[in-house]
PDB file of C-alpha atoms and ligand atoms in Angstrom:
ATOM      1  CA  MET A 471     141.787 135.930 124.455  1.00  0.00           C
ATOM      2  CA  ARG A 472     140.416 137.993 121.557  1.00  0.00           C
ATOM      3  CA  GLN A 473     136.669 137.563 121.248  1.00  0.00           C
ATOM      4  CA  ASP A 474     136.783 136.573 117.531  1.00  0.00           C
ATOM      5  CA  VAL A 475     139.400 133.868 118.217  1.00  0.00           C
ATOM      6  CA  ARG A 476     137.335 132.619 121.138  1.00  0.00           C
ATOM      7  CA  THR A 477     134.174 132.508 118.976  1.00  0.00           C
ATOM      8  CA  HIS A 478     135.876 130.695 116.053  1.00  0.00           C
ATOM      9  CA  ALA A 479     137.474 128.181 118.417  1.00  0.00           C
ATOM     10  CA  HIS A 480     134.107 127.607 120.107  1.00  0.00           C
ATOM     11  CA  ASP A 481     132.312 127.117 116.735  1.00  0.00           C
ATOM     12  CA  LEU A 482     135.008 124.817 115.402  1.00  0.00           C
ATOM     13  CA  ASN A 483     134.909 122.741 118.574  1.00  0.00           C
ATOM     14  CA  GLY A 484     131.123 122.610 118.224  1.00  0.00           C
ATOM     15  CA  ALA A 485     131.438 121.233 114.659  1.00  0.00           C
ATOM     16  CA  LEU A 486     134.003 118.679 115.832  1.00  0.00           C
ATOM     17  CA  GLY A 487     131.672 117.704 118.652  1.00  0.00           C
ATOM     18  CA  VAL A 488     128.931 116.884 116.105  1.00  0.00           C
ATOM     19  CA  ILE A 489     131.373 114.769 114.046  1.00  0.00           C
ATOM     20  CA  LEU A 490     132.512 113.003 117.193  1.00  0.00           C
ATOM     21  CA  ALA A 491     128.974 112.337 118.437  1.00  0.00           C
ATOM     22  CA  SER A 492     127.794 110.892 115.101  1.00  0.00           C
ATOM     23  CA  ALA A 493     130.929 108.744 114.709  1.00  0.00           C
ATOM     24  CA  ASP A 494     130.430 107.537 118.307  1.00  0.00           C
ATOM     25  CA  LEU A 495     126.856 106.548 117.402  1.00  0.00           C
ATOM     26  CA  HIS A 496     128.085 104.379 114.519  1.00  0.00           C
ATOM     27  CA  VAL A 497     130.877 102.802 116.562  1.00  0.00           C
ATOM     28  CA  HIS A 498     128.327 101.678 119.150  1.00  0.00           C
ATOM     29  CA  ARG A 499     125.459 100.835 116.759  1.00  0.00           C
ATOM     30  CA  ASN A 500     124.500  97.148 116.376  1.00  0.00           C
ATOM     31  CA  GLY A 501     124.644  95.972 112.796  1.00  0.00           C
ATOM     32  CA  GLU A 502     127.635  98.057 111.721  1.00  0.00           C
ATOM     33  CA  SER A 503     130.352  95.962 110.083  1.00  0.00           C
ATOM     34  CA  GLU A 504     133.793  95.699 111.686  1.00  0.00           C
ATOM     35  CA  ASP A 505     135.190  97.764 108.779  1.00  0.00           C
ATOM     36  CA  ASN A 506     132.674 100.533 109.408  1.00  0.00           C
ATOM     37  CA  ARG A 507     133.373 100.543 113.155  1.00  0.00           C
ATOM     38  CA  ALA A 508     137.101 100.794 112.469  1.00  0.00           C
ATOM     39  CA  ALA A 509     136.539 103.655 110.029  1.00  0.00           C
ATOM     40  CA  PHE A 510     134.329 105.551 112.494  1.00  0.00           C
ATOM     41  CA  SER A 511     136.862 104.971 115.284  1.00  0.00           C
ATOM     42  CA  LEU A 512     139.477 106.606 113.070  1.00  0.00           C
ATOM     43  CA  ILE A 513     137.111 109.543 112.455  1.00  0.00           C
ATOM     44  CA  MET A 514     136.612 109.899 116.230  1.00  0.00           C
ATOM     45  CA  GLU A 515     140.333 109.817 116.869  1.00  0.00           C
ATOM     46  CA  ALA A 516     140.937 112.463 114.179  1.00  0.00           C
ATOM     47  CA  ALA A 517     138.145 114.688 115.556  1.00  0.00           C
ATOM     48  CA  ARG A 518     139.607 114.430 119.077  1.00  0.00           C
ATOM     49  CA  LYS A 519     143.050 115.285 117.797  1.00  0.00           C
ATOM     50  CA  ALA A 520     141.662 118.228 115.814  1.00  0.00           C
ATOM     51  CA  SER A 521     139.814 119.487 118.879  1.00  0.00           C
ATOM     52  CA  GLY A 522     143.038 119.323 120.899  1.00  0.00           C
ATOM     53  CA  LEU A 523     144.749 121.330 118.183  1.00  0.00           C
ATOM     54  CA  VAL A 524     141.975 123.952 118.240  1.00  0.00           C
ATOM     55  CA  GLU A 525     142.557 124.359 121.968  1.00  0.00           C
ATOM     56  CA  LYS A 526     146.304 124.652 121.446  1.00  0.00           C
ATOM     57  CA  LEU A 527     145.804 127.239 118.675  1.00  0.00           C
ATOM     58  CA  ALA A 528     143.448 129.227 120.877  1.00  0.00           C
ATOM     59  CA  GLY A 529     146.019 129.007 123.675  1.00  0.00           C
ATOM     60  CA  ALA A 530     148.789 130.165 121.350  1.00  0.00           C
ATOM     61  CA  ALA A 531     146.610 133.077 120.167  1.00  0.00           C
ATOM     62  CA  THR A 532     146.090 134.038 123.787  1.00  0.00           C
ATOM     63  CA  ALA A 533     149.755 133.847 124.668  1.00  0.00           C
ATOM     64  CA  ASP A 534     150.741 135.789 121.556  1.00  0.00           C
ATOM     65  CA  GLU A 535     148.332 138.586 122.116  1.00  0.00           C
ATOM     66  CA  ALA A 536     149.923 141.798 123.313  1.00  0.00           C
ATOM     67  CA  GLY A 537     146.778 142.973 125.069  1.00  0.00           C
ATOM     68  CA  MET A 538     146.260 139.800 127.053  1.00  0.00           C
ATOM     69  CA  ASP A 539     143.512 140.214 129.674  1.00  0.00           C
ATOM     70  CA  SER A 540     145.877 139.862 132.587  1.00  0.00           C
ATOM     71  CA  ALA A 541     148.880 138.081 133.992  1.00  0.00           C
ATOM     72  CA  TYR A 542     146.367 135.947 135.890  1.00  0.00           C
ATOM     73  CA  GLU A 543     144.908 134.570 132.641  1.00  0.00           C
ATOM     74  CA  ARG A 544     148.415 133.852 131.405  1.00  0.00           C
ATOM     75  CA  ASP A 545     149.090 131.939 134.632  1.00  0.00           C
ATOM     76  CA  LEU A 546     145.914 129.892 134.112  1.00  0.00           C
ATOM     77  CA  ASP A 547     146.861 129.100 130.505  1.00  0.00           C
ATOM     78  CA  TYR A 548     150.329 128.072 131.640  1.00  0.00           C
ATOM     79  CA  LEU A 549     149.011 125.798 134.397  1.00  0.00           C
ATOM     80  CA  ASP A 550     146.513 124.215 132.032  1.00  0.00           C
ATOM     81  CA  ARG A 551     149.230 123.565 129.449  1.00  0.00           C
ATOM     82  CA  ILE A 552     151.618 121.889 131.880  1.00  0.00           C
ATOM     83  CA  ALA A 553     148.825 119.830 133.492  1.00  0.00           C
ATOM     84  CA  GLY A 554     148.293 118.005 130.164  1.00  0.00           C
ATOM     85  CA  SER A 555     145.057 116.925 128.515  1.00  0.00           C
ATOM     86  CA  PRO A 556     142.380 115.131 130.518  1.00  0.00           C
ATOM     87  CA  ASP A 557     141.460 111.572 129.503  1.00  0.00           C
ATOM     88  CA  PRO A 558     139.303 111.111 126.357  1.00  0.00           C
ATOM     89  CA  VAL A 559     135.979 110.659 128.200  1.00  0.00           C
ATOM     90  CA  LEU A 560     136.486 113.907 130.148  1.00  0.00           C
ATOM     91  CA  ALA A 561     137.528 115.668 126.922  1.00  0.00           C
ATOM     92  CA  ASP A 562     134.329 114.402 125.238  1.00  0.00           C
ATOM     93  CA  LEU A 563     132.279 115.583 128.233  1.00  0.00           C
ATOM     94  CA  GLU A 564     133.829 119.050 127.915  1.00  0.00           C
ATOM     95  CA  ARG A 565     132.879 119.115 124.226  1.00  0.00           C
ATOM     96  CA  SER A 566     129.311 117.937 124.943  1.00  0.00           C
ATOM     97  CA  GLY A 567     128.978 120.569 127.657  1.00  0.00           C
ATOM     98  CA  ARG A 568     130.120 123.310 125.272  1.00  0.00           C
ATOM     99  CA  LEU A 569     128.072 122.052 122.333  1.00  0.00           C
ATOM    100  CA  GLU A 570     124.837 121.609 124.256  1.00  0.00           C
ATOM    101  CA  GLU A 571     125.420 124.522 126.608  1.00  0.00           C
ATOM    102  CA  ILE A 572     125.284 122.336 129.718  1.00  0.00           C
ATOM    103  CA  PRO A 573     127.039 124.199 132.547  1.00  0.00           C
ATOM    104  CA  ILE A 574     129.844 122.037 133.926  1.00  0.00           C
ATOM    105  CA  VAL A 575     132.685 122.806 136.313  1.00  0.00           C
ATOM    106  CA  ASP A 576     135.886 124.262 134.863  1.00  0.00           C
ATOM    107  CA  ARG A 577     138.663 121.804 134.121  1.00  0.00           C
ATOM    108  CA  GLU A 578     140.846 123.150 136.941  1.00  0.00           C
ATOM    109  CA  THR A 579     137.911 122.714 139.327  1.00  0.00           C
ATOM    110  CA  GLY A 580     137.589 119.109 138.148  1.00  0.00           C
ATOM    111  CA  ARG A 581     141.258 118.554 138.918  1.00  0.00           C
ATOM    112  CA  LEU A 582     140.836 120.090 142.366  1.00  0.00           C
ATOM    113  CA  LEU A 583     137.856 117.809 143.107  1.00  0.00           C
ATOM    114  CA  GLU A 584     139.899 114.805 142.027  1.00  0.00           C
ATOM    115  CA  VAL A 585     142.824 115.741 144.287  1.00  0.00           C
ATOM    116  CA  LEU A 586     140.630 116.455 147.326  1.00  0.00           C
ATOM    117  CA  VAL A 587     138.601 113.243 146.984  1.00  0.00           C
ATOM    118  CA  ALA A 588     141.862 111.282 146.714  1.00  0.00           C
ATOM    119  CA  ALA A 589     143.422 113.170 149.647  1.00  0.00           C
ATOM    120  CA  LYS A 590     140.438 112.277 151.846  1.00  0.00           C
ATOM    121  CA  SER A 591     140.559 108.614 150.733  1.00  0.00           C
ATOM    122  CA  ALA A 592     136.819 109.194 150.483  1.00  0.00           C
ATOM    123  CA  GLN A 593     134.573 106.159 150.880  1.00  0.00           C
ATOM    124  CA  ARG A 594     131.267 107.998 150.470  1.00  0.00           C
ATOM    125  CA  VAL A 595     130.829 111.054 148.245  1.00  0.00           C
ATOM    126  CA  LEU A 596     127.599 112.958 147.687  1.00  0.00           C
ATOM    127  CA  GLU A 597     127.094 115.248 144.690  1.00  0.00           C
ATOM    128  CA  LEU A 598     124.254 117.731 144.163  1.00  0.00           C
ATOM    129  CA  GLY A 599     123.811 118.432 140.426  1.00  0.00           C
ATOM    130  CA  THR A 600     124.982 115.673 138.048  1.00  0.00           C
ATOM    131  CA  ALA A 601     124.187 117.092 134.577  1.00  0.00           C
ATOM    132  CA  TYR A 602     126.236 114.944 132.125  1.00  0.00           C
ATOM    133  CA  GLY A 603     128.527 113.727 134.919  1.00  0.00           C
ATOM    134  CA  TYR A 604     131.698 115.706 134.197  1.00  0.00           C
ATOM    135  CA  SER A 605     132.473 116.536 137.848  1.00  0.00           C
ATOM    136  CA  THR A 606     131.244 113.050 138.853  1.00  0.00           C
ATOM    137  CA  VAL A 607     133.805 111.381 136.591  1.00  0.00           C
ATOM    138  CA  TRP A 608     136.646 113.559 137.957  1.00  0.00           C
ATOM    139  CA  MET A 609     135.723 112.489 141.501  1.00  0.00           C
ATOM    140  CA  ALA A 610     135.014 108.845 140.599  1.00  0.00           C
ATOM    141  CA  LYS A 611     138.514 108.524 139.117  1.00  0.00           C
ATOM    142  CA  ALA A 612     139.931 109.384 142.551  1.00  0.00           C
ATOM    143  CA  LEU A 613     137.803 107.021 144.668  1.00  0.00           C
ATOM    144  CA  ALA A 614     139.436 104.515 146.979  1.00  0.00           C
ATOM    145  CA  PRO A 615     138.605 100.835 146.260  1.00  0.00           C
ATOM    146  CA  GLY A 616     135.024  99.979 147.206  1.00  0.00           C
ATOM    147  CA  ALA A 617     134.070 103.663 147.540  1.00  0.00           C
ATOM    148  CA  ARG A 618     130.827 105.105 146.135  1.00  0.00           C
ATOM    149  CA  ILE A 619     129.342 108.375 144.859  1.00  0.00           C
ATOM    150  CA  VAL A 620     125.657 109.218 145.204  1.00  0.00           C
ATOM    151  CA  THR A 621     124.831 111.918 142.657  1.00  0.00           C
ATOM    152  CA  ILE A 622     121.524 113.795 142.581  1.00  0.00           C
ATOM    153  CA  ASP A 623     119.778 115.419 139.615  1.00  0.00           C
ATOM    154  CA  PRO A 624     116.031 115.405 138.894  1.00  0.00           C
ATOM    155  CA  ASP A 625     116.695 115.638 135.133  1.00  0.00           C
ATOM    156  CA  ARG A 626     116.435 112.004 133.924  1.00  0.00           C
ATOM    157  CA  GLU A 627     117.388 112.808 130.333  1.00  0.00           C
ATOM    158  CA  ARG A 628     120.658 114.344 131.495  1.00  0.00           C
ATOM    159  CA  THR A 629     121.491 111.563 133.921  1.00  0.00           C
ATOM    160  CA  GLN A 630     120.848 108.902 131.254  1.00  0.00           C
ATOM    161  CA  ILE A 631     123.496 110.589 129.161  1.00  0.00           C
ATOM    162  CA  ALA A 632     125.704 110.826 132.268  1.00  0.00           C
ATOM    163  CA  HIS A 633     125.298 107.071 132.829  1.00  0.00           C
ATOM    164  CA  GLY A 634     126.609 106.429 129.294  1.00  0.00           C
ATOM    165  CA  PHE A 635     129.704 108.513 130.101  1.00  0.00           C
ATOM    166  CA  PHE A 636     130.153 106.659 133.434  1.00  0.00           C
ATOM    167  CA  GLN A 637     130.152 103.359 131.540  1.00  0.00           C
ATOM    168  CA  ARG A 638     132.655 104.643 129.010  1.00  0.00           C
ATOM    169  CA  ALA A 639     134.914 105.900 131.820  1.00  0.00           C
ATOM    170  CA  GLY A 640     134.665 102.487 133.559  1.00  0.00           C
ATOM    171  CA  VAL A 641     133.242 104.014 136.768  1.00  0.00           C
ATOM    172  CA  ALA A 642     129.487 103.241 136.446  1.00  0.00           C
ATOM    173  CA  ASP A 643     129.613 100.596 139.194  1.00  0.00           C
ATOM    174  CA  ARG A 644     130.802 103.218 141.706  1.00  0.00           C
ATOM    175  CA  ILE A 645     128.020 105.726 141.032  1.00  0.00           C
ATOM    176  CA  GLU A 646     124.401 105.766 142.183  1.00  0.00           C
ATOM    177  CA  ILE A 647     122.131 108.298 140.487  1.00  0.00           C
ATOM    178  CA  ARG A 648     119.109 109.710 142.369  1.00  0.00           C
ATOM    179  CA  ASN A 649     116.520 111.466 140.181  1.00  0.00           C
ATOM    180  CA  ALA A 650     114.849 113.791 142.690  1.00  0.00           C
ATOM    181  CA  PRO A 651     115.303 117.363 143.971  1.00  0.00           C
ATOM    182  CA  ALA A 652     118.402 117.543 146.175  1.00  0.00           C
ATOM    183  CA  LEU A 653     116.524 119.039 149.151  1.00  0.00           C
ATOM    184  CA  ASP A 654     114.242 115.963 149.248  1.00  0.00           C
ATOM    185  CA  VAL A 655     117.112 113.480 149.006  1.00  0.00           C
ATOM    186  CA  LEU A 656     119.280 115.283 151.590  1.00  0.00           C
ATOM    187  CA  ALA A 657     116.460 115.139 154.123  1.00  0.00           C
ATOM    188  CA  GLU A 658     116.424 111.311 153.899  1.00  0.00           C
ATOM    189  CA  LEU A 659     120.146 110.530 154.148  1.00  0.00           C
ATOM    190  CA  PRO A 660     121.807 109.306 157.367  1.00  0.00           C
ATOM    191  CA  GLU A 661     123.812 111.741 159.506  1.00  0.00           C
ATOM    192  CA  LYS A 662     127.633 111.660 159.489  1.00  0.00           C
ATOM    193  CA  SER A 663     127.772 109.316 156.514  1.00  0.00           C
ATOM    194  CA  PHE A 664     129.754 111.233 153.860  1.00  0.00           C
ATOM    195  CA  ASP A 665     133.451 112.092 153.532  1.00  0.00           C
ATOM    196  CA  VAL A 666     132.913 114.644 150.751  1.00  0.00           C
ATOM    197  CA  ILE A 667     129.809 116.551 149.644  1.00  0.00           C
ATOM    198  CA  PHE A 668     129.992 118.545 146.405  1.00  0.00           C
ATOM    199  CA  ILE A 669     127.318 121.193 145.820  1.00  0.00           C
ATOM    200  CA  ASP A 670     126.617 122.308 142.217  1.00  0.00           C
ATOM    201  CA  ALA A 671     122.832 122.454 141.717  1.00  0.00           C
ATOM    202  CA  LEU A 672     120.351 125.381 142.021  1.00  0.00           C
ATOM    203  CA  LYS A 673     122.116 128.531 143.242  1.00  0.00           C
ATOM    204  CA  GLU A 674     118.958 129.823 144.937  1.00  0.00           C
ATOM    205  CA  GLU A 675     118.914 126.667 147.082  1.00  0.00           C
ATOM    206  CA  TYR A 676     122.584 126.709 148.144  1.00  0.00           C
ATOM    207  CA  SER A 677     121.817 127.886 151.693  1.00  0.00           C
ATOM    208  CA  GLY A 678     119.216 125.135 152.085  1.00  0.00           C
ATOM    209  CA  TYR A 679     121.664 122.529 150.766  1.00  0.00           C
ATOM    210  CA  LEU A 680     124.313 123.629 153.264  1.00  0.00           C
ATOM    211  CA  ARG A 681     121.896 123.503 156.181  1.00  0.00           C
ATOM    212  CA  LEU A 682     120.957 119.896 155.350  1.00  0.00           C
ATOM    213  CA  ALA A 683     124.427 118.823 154.158  1.00  0.00           C
ATOM    214  CA  VAL A 684     126.548 119.706 157.211  1.00  0.00           C
ATOM    215  CA  PRO A 685     124.884 117.089 159.493  1.00  0.00           C
ATOM    216  CA  LEU A 686     125.505 114.448 156.782  1.00  0.00           C
ATOM    217  CA  LEU A 687     129.269 115.072 156.837  1.00  0.00           C
ATOM    218  CA  LYS A 688     131.566 112.912 158.929  1.00  0.00           C
ATOM    219  CA  MET A 689     133.835 114.837 161.294  1.00  0.00           C
ATOM    220  CA  ALA A 690     136.717 116.278 159.192  1.00  0.00           C
ATOM    221  CA  GLY A 691     134.636 115.568 156.092  1.00  0.00           C
ATOM    222  CA  MET A 692     134.732 118.189 153.329  1.00  0.00           C
ATOM    223  CA  VAL A 693     132.037 120.249 151.698  1.00  0.00           C
ATOM    224  CA  LEU A 694     133.006 121.630 148.277  1.00  0.00           C
ATOM    225  CA  VAL A 695     130.879 124.164 146.417  1.00  0.00           C
ATOM    226  CA  ASP A 696     131.088 125.500 142.848  1.00  0.00           C
ATOM    227  CA  ASN A 697     130.178 128.907 141.386  1.00  0.00           C
ATOM    228  CA  LEU A 698     130.828 131.048 144.463  1.00  0.00           C
ATOM    229  CA  LEU A 699     132.115 133.916 142.302  1.00  0.00           C
ATOM    230  CA  TRP A 700     129.177 133.333 139.909  1.00  0.00           C
ATOM    231  CA  GLY A 701     130.716 134.674 136.710  1.00  0.00           C
ATOM    232  CA  HIS A 702     132.303 137.729 138.450  1.00  0.00           C
ATOM    233  CA  ARG A 703     128.839 138.874 139.531  1.00  0.00           C
ATOM    234  CA  ALA A 704     129.124 138.091 143.252  1.00  0.00           C
ATOM    235  CA  SER A 705     131.879 140.696 143.694  1.00  0.00           C
ATOM    236  CA  MET A 706     130.032 143.482 141.850  1.00  0.00           C
ATOM    237  CA  GLN A 707     128.516 146.370 143.739  1.00  0.00           C
ATOM    238  CA  PRO A 708     125.109 145.101 144.960  1.00  0.00           C
ATOM    239  CA  SER A 709     122.131 146.716 143.223  1.00  0.00           C
ATOM    240  CA  GLY A 710     118.359 146.455 143.366  1.00  0.00           C
ATOM    241  CA  SER A 711     118.311 144.787 139.937  1.00  0.00           C
ATOM    242  CA  ASP A 712     120.582 141.888 140.958  1.00  0.00           C
ATOM    243  CA  ALA A 713     119.278 138.478 139.924  1.00  0.00           C
ATOM    244  CA  ASP A 714     118.030 136.185 142.706  1.00  0.00           C
ATOM    245  CA  SER A 715     120.903 133.795 141.993  1.00  0.00           C
ATOM    246  CA  VAL A 716     123.466 136.577 142.615  1.00  0.00           C
ATOM    247  CA  LYS A 717     121.806 137.554 145.889  1.00  0.00           C
ATOM    248  CA  ALA A 718     121.623 133.883 146.909  1.00  0.00           C
ATOM    249  CA  ILE A 719     125.320 133.307 146.218  1.00  0.00           C
ATOM    250  CA  ARG A 720     126.335 136.396 148.228  1.00  0.00           C
ATOM    251  CA  THR A 721     124.211 135.286 151.172  1.00  0.00           C
ATOM    252  CA  PHE A 722     125.554 131.755 150.881  1.00  0.00           C
ATOM    253  CA  ASN A 723     129.201 132.906 150.835  1.00  0.00           C
ATOM    254  CA  GLU A 724     128.776 134.740 154.124  1.00  0.00           C
ATOM    255  CA  GLU A 725     126.990 131.795 155.738  1.00  0.00           C
ATOM    256  CA  PHE A 726     129.624 129.392 154.438  1.00  0.00           C
ATOM    257  CA  LEU A 727     132.641 131.395 155.641  1.00  0.00           C
ATOM    258  CA  GLY A 728     131.003 132.125 159.001  1.00  0.00           C
ATOM    259  CA  HIS A 729     129.548 128.646 159.624  1.00  0.00           C
ATOM    260  CA  SER A 730     130.108 127.592 163.246  1.00  0.00           C
ATOM    261  CA  GLN A 731     130.654 123.891 162.364  1.00  0.00           C
ATOM    262  CA  LEU A 732     132.970 124.486 159.396  1.00  0.00           C
ATOM    263  CA  LEU A 733     136.442 125.782 158.733  1.00  0.00           C
ATOM    264  CA  ALA A 734     135.880 127.285 155.304  1.00  0.00           C
ATOM    265  CA  THR A 735     137.588 129.206 152.529  1.00  0.00           C
ATOM    266  CA  ILE A 736     136.713 130.223 148.978  1.00  0.00           C
ATOM    267  CA  ILE A 737     139.400 129.775 146.339  1.00  0.00           C
ATOM    268  CA  PRO A 738     139.323 131.840 143.123  1.00  0.00           C
ATOM    269  CA  VAL A 739     139.739 128.723 140.978  1.00  0.00           C
ATOM    270  CA  GLY A 740     137.397 128.323 138.015  1.00  0.00           C
ATOM    271  CA  ASP A 741     134.179 130.111 138.970  1.00  0.00           C
ATOM    272  CA  GLY A 742     135.114 130.198 142.673  1.00  0.00           C
ATOM    273  CA  VAL A 743     135.249 126.998 144.707  1.00  0.00           C
ATOM    274  CA  GLY A 744     134.269 126.764 148.363  1.00  0.00           C
ATOM    275  CA  VAL A 745     136.342 124.317 150.379  1.00  0.00           C
ATOM    276  CA  ALA A 746     135.409 123.556 153.974  1.00  0.00           C
ATOM    277  CA  THR A 747     135.980 120.893 156.560  1.00  0.00           C
ATOM    278  CA  ARG A 748     133.648 119.945 159.405  1.00  0.00           C
ATOM    279  CA  ILE A 749     135.219 120.801 162.743  1.00  0.00           C
ATOM    280  CA  ARG A 750     132.177 120.417 165.060  1.00  0.00           C
TER     281      ARG A 750
HETATM  282  C1  SAM B 907     125.688 123.168 136.973  1.00  0.00           C
HETATM  283  S1  SAM B 907     124.840 121.723 136.554  1.00  0.00           S
HETATM  284  C2  SAM B 907     125.815 120.472 137.292  1.00  0.00           C
HETATM  285  C3  SAM B 907     127.122 120.297 136.567  1.00  0.00           C
HETATM  286  C4  SAM B 907     127.945 119.106 137.043  1.00  0.00           C
HETATM  287  N1  SAM B 907     128.214 119.182 138.472  1.00  0.00           N
HETATM  288  C5  SAM B 907     129.258 119.067 136.289  1.00  0.00           C
HETATM  289  O1  SAM B 907     130.159 119.847 136.613  1.00  0.00           O
HETATM  290  O2  SAM B 907     129.367 118.277 135.356  1.00  0.00           O
HETATM  291  C6  SAM B 907     123.483 121.829 137.624  1.00  0.00           C
HETATM  292  C7  SAM B 907     122.551 120.621 137.564  1.00  0.00           C
HETATM  293  O3  SAM B 907     121.650 120.747 138.668  1.00  0.00           O
HETATM  294  C8  SAM B 907     120.473 120.106 138.282  1.00  0.00           C
HETATM  295  N2  SAM B 907     119.372 120.508 139.169  1.00  0.00           N
HETATM  296  C9  SAM B 907     118.364 121.377 138.953  1.00  0.00           C
HETATM  297  N3  SAM B 907     117.544 121.417 139.995  1.00  0.00           N
HETATM  298  C10 SAM B 907     118.043 120.557 140.903  1.00  0.00           C
HETATM  299  C11 SAM B 907     117.635 120.146 142.193  1.00  0.00           C
HETATM  300  N4  SAM B 907     116.548 120.671 142.764  1.00  0.00           N
HETATM  301  N5  SAM B 907     118.380 119.226 142.831  1.00  0.00           N
HETATM  302  C12 SAM B 907     119.487 118.712 142.271  1.00  0.00           C
HETATM  303  N6  SAM B 907     119.929 119.068 141.047  1.00  0.00           N
HETATM  304  C13 SAM B 907     119.215 119.967 140.379  1.00  0.00           C
HETATM  305  C14 SAM B 907     120.264 120.530 136.851  1.00  0.00           C
HETATM  306  O4  SAM B 907     119.403 119.598 136.194  1.00  0.00           O
HETATM  307  C15 SAM B 907     121.695 120.550 136.320  1.00  0.00           C
HETATM  308  O5  SAM B 907     121.968 119.386 135.585  1.00  0.00           O
END
């Protein structure tokens, strides 16, 4: 998509996000009259609709553009269009992520997580890196009855916001938040107790997470990992000035694909998603 269209769409979505957040505040504030709540609900609905239209306009601009980046981008736009909009809480999470520059998984990655968690009929899911809970909500929507997610993030401010989104999505009772570094929590969890483990925390620690996570997986359990293409940087020619995160992701990818206890692949979805199952 043209950079100016992308920037305007981003800014406009940012402004709509502010309107949405302040209307949301009034809808949930004690002491507001019923009339006020109703009015602010209407404002929220209009802002959501407008944000959907911005995305459609940006999509149309992309499709219309003669110099489109590639057929691959067109494919992605097409798939996103036919998949339909995510539910309102996920759409609000996407806006919050954009507005506050919180890195969250791409929408197509969220959909993939949802499908895989459902396909595994997962009873116990472990997530490393909660942020505002976007990926958590995608997975929680797919949980079998009685199933649980443990999600780890040392940032309490972020996970408080995530908890609010979990309540709004009606999944808070299925999610346990642990506010500690993932390496500490992983070391305390029982072996062979998780059906799915999703890794999306510090890139420099990915190898350490994998080492501690594999024993926690049940046999045939899945380990899923985000950011394995790391913004197109992993595939670039290695150089002495590469950031530590880039070096860490490259090392991790080789360990992941060559892991003796896993059958693993990396799919170029979103920012590159690792998908593996425990075979030993
Ligand atoms: C990429 S974000 C997670 C995004 C989230 N999975 C989503 O898609 O909505 C990474 C998160 O890892 C958290 N983090 C940082 N250090 C961590 C650690 N040592 N253990 C676990 N999480 C950590 C950060 O606070 C941040 O919220």
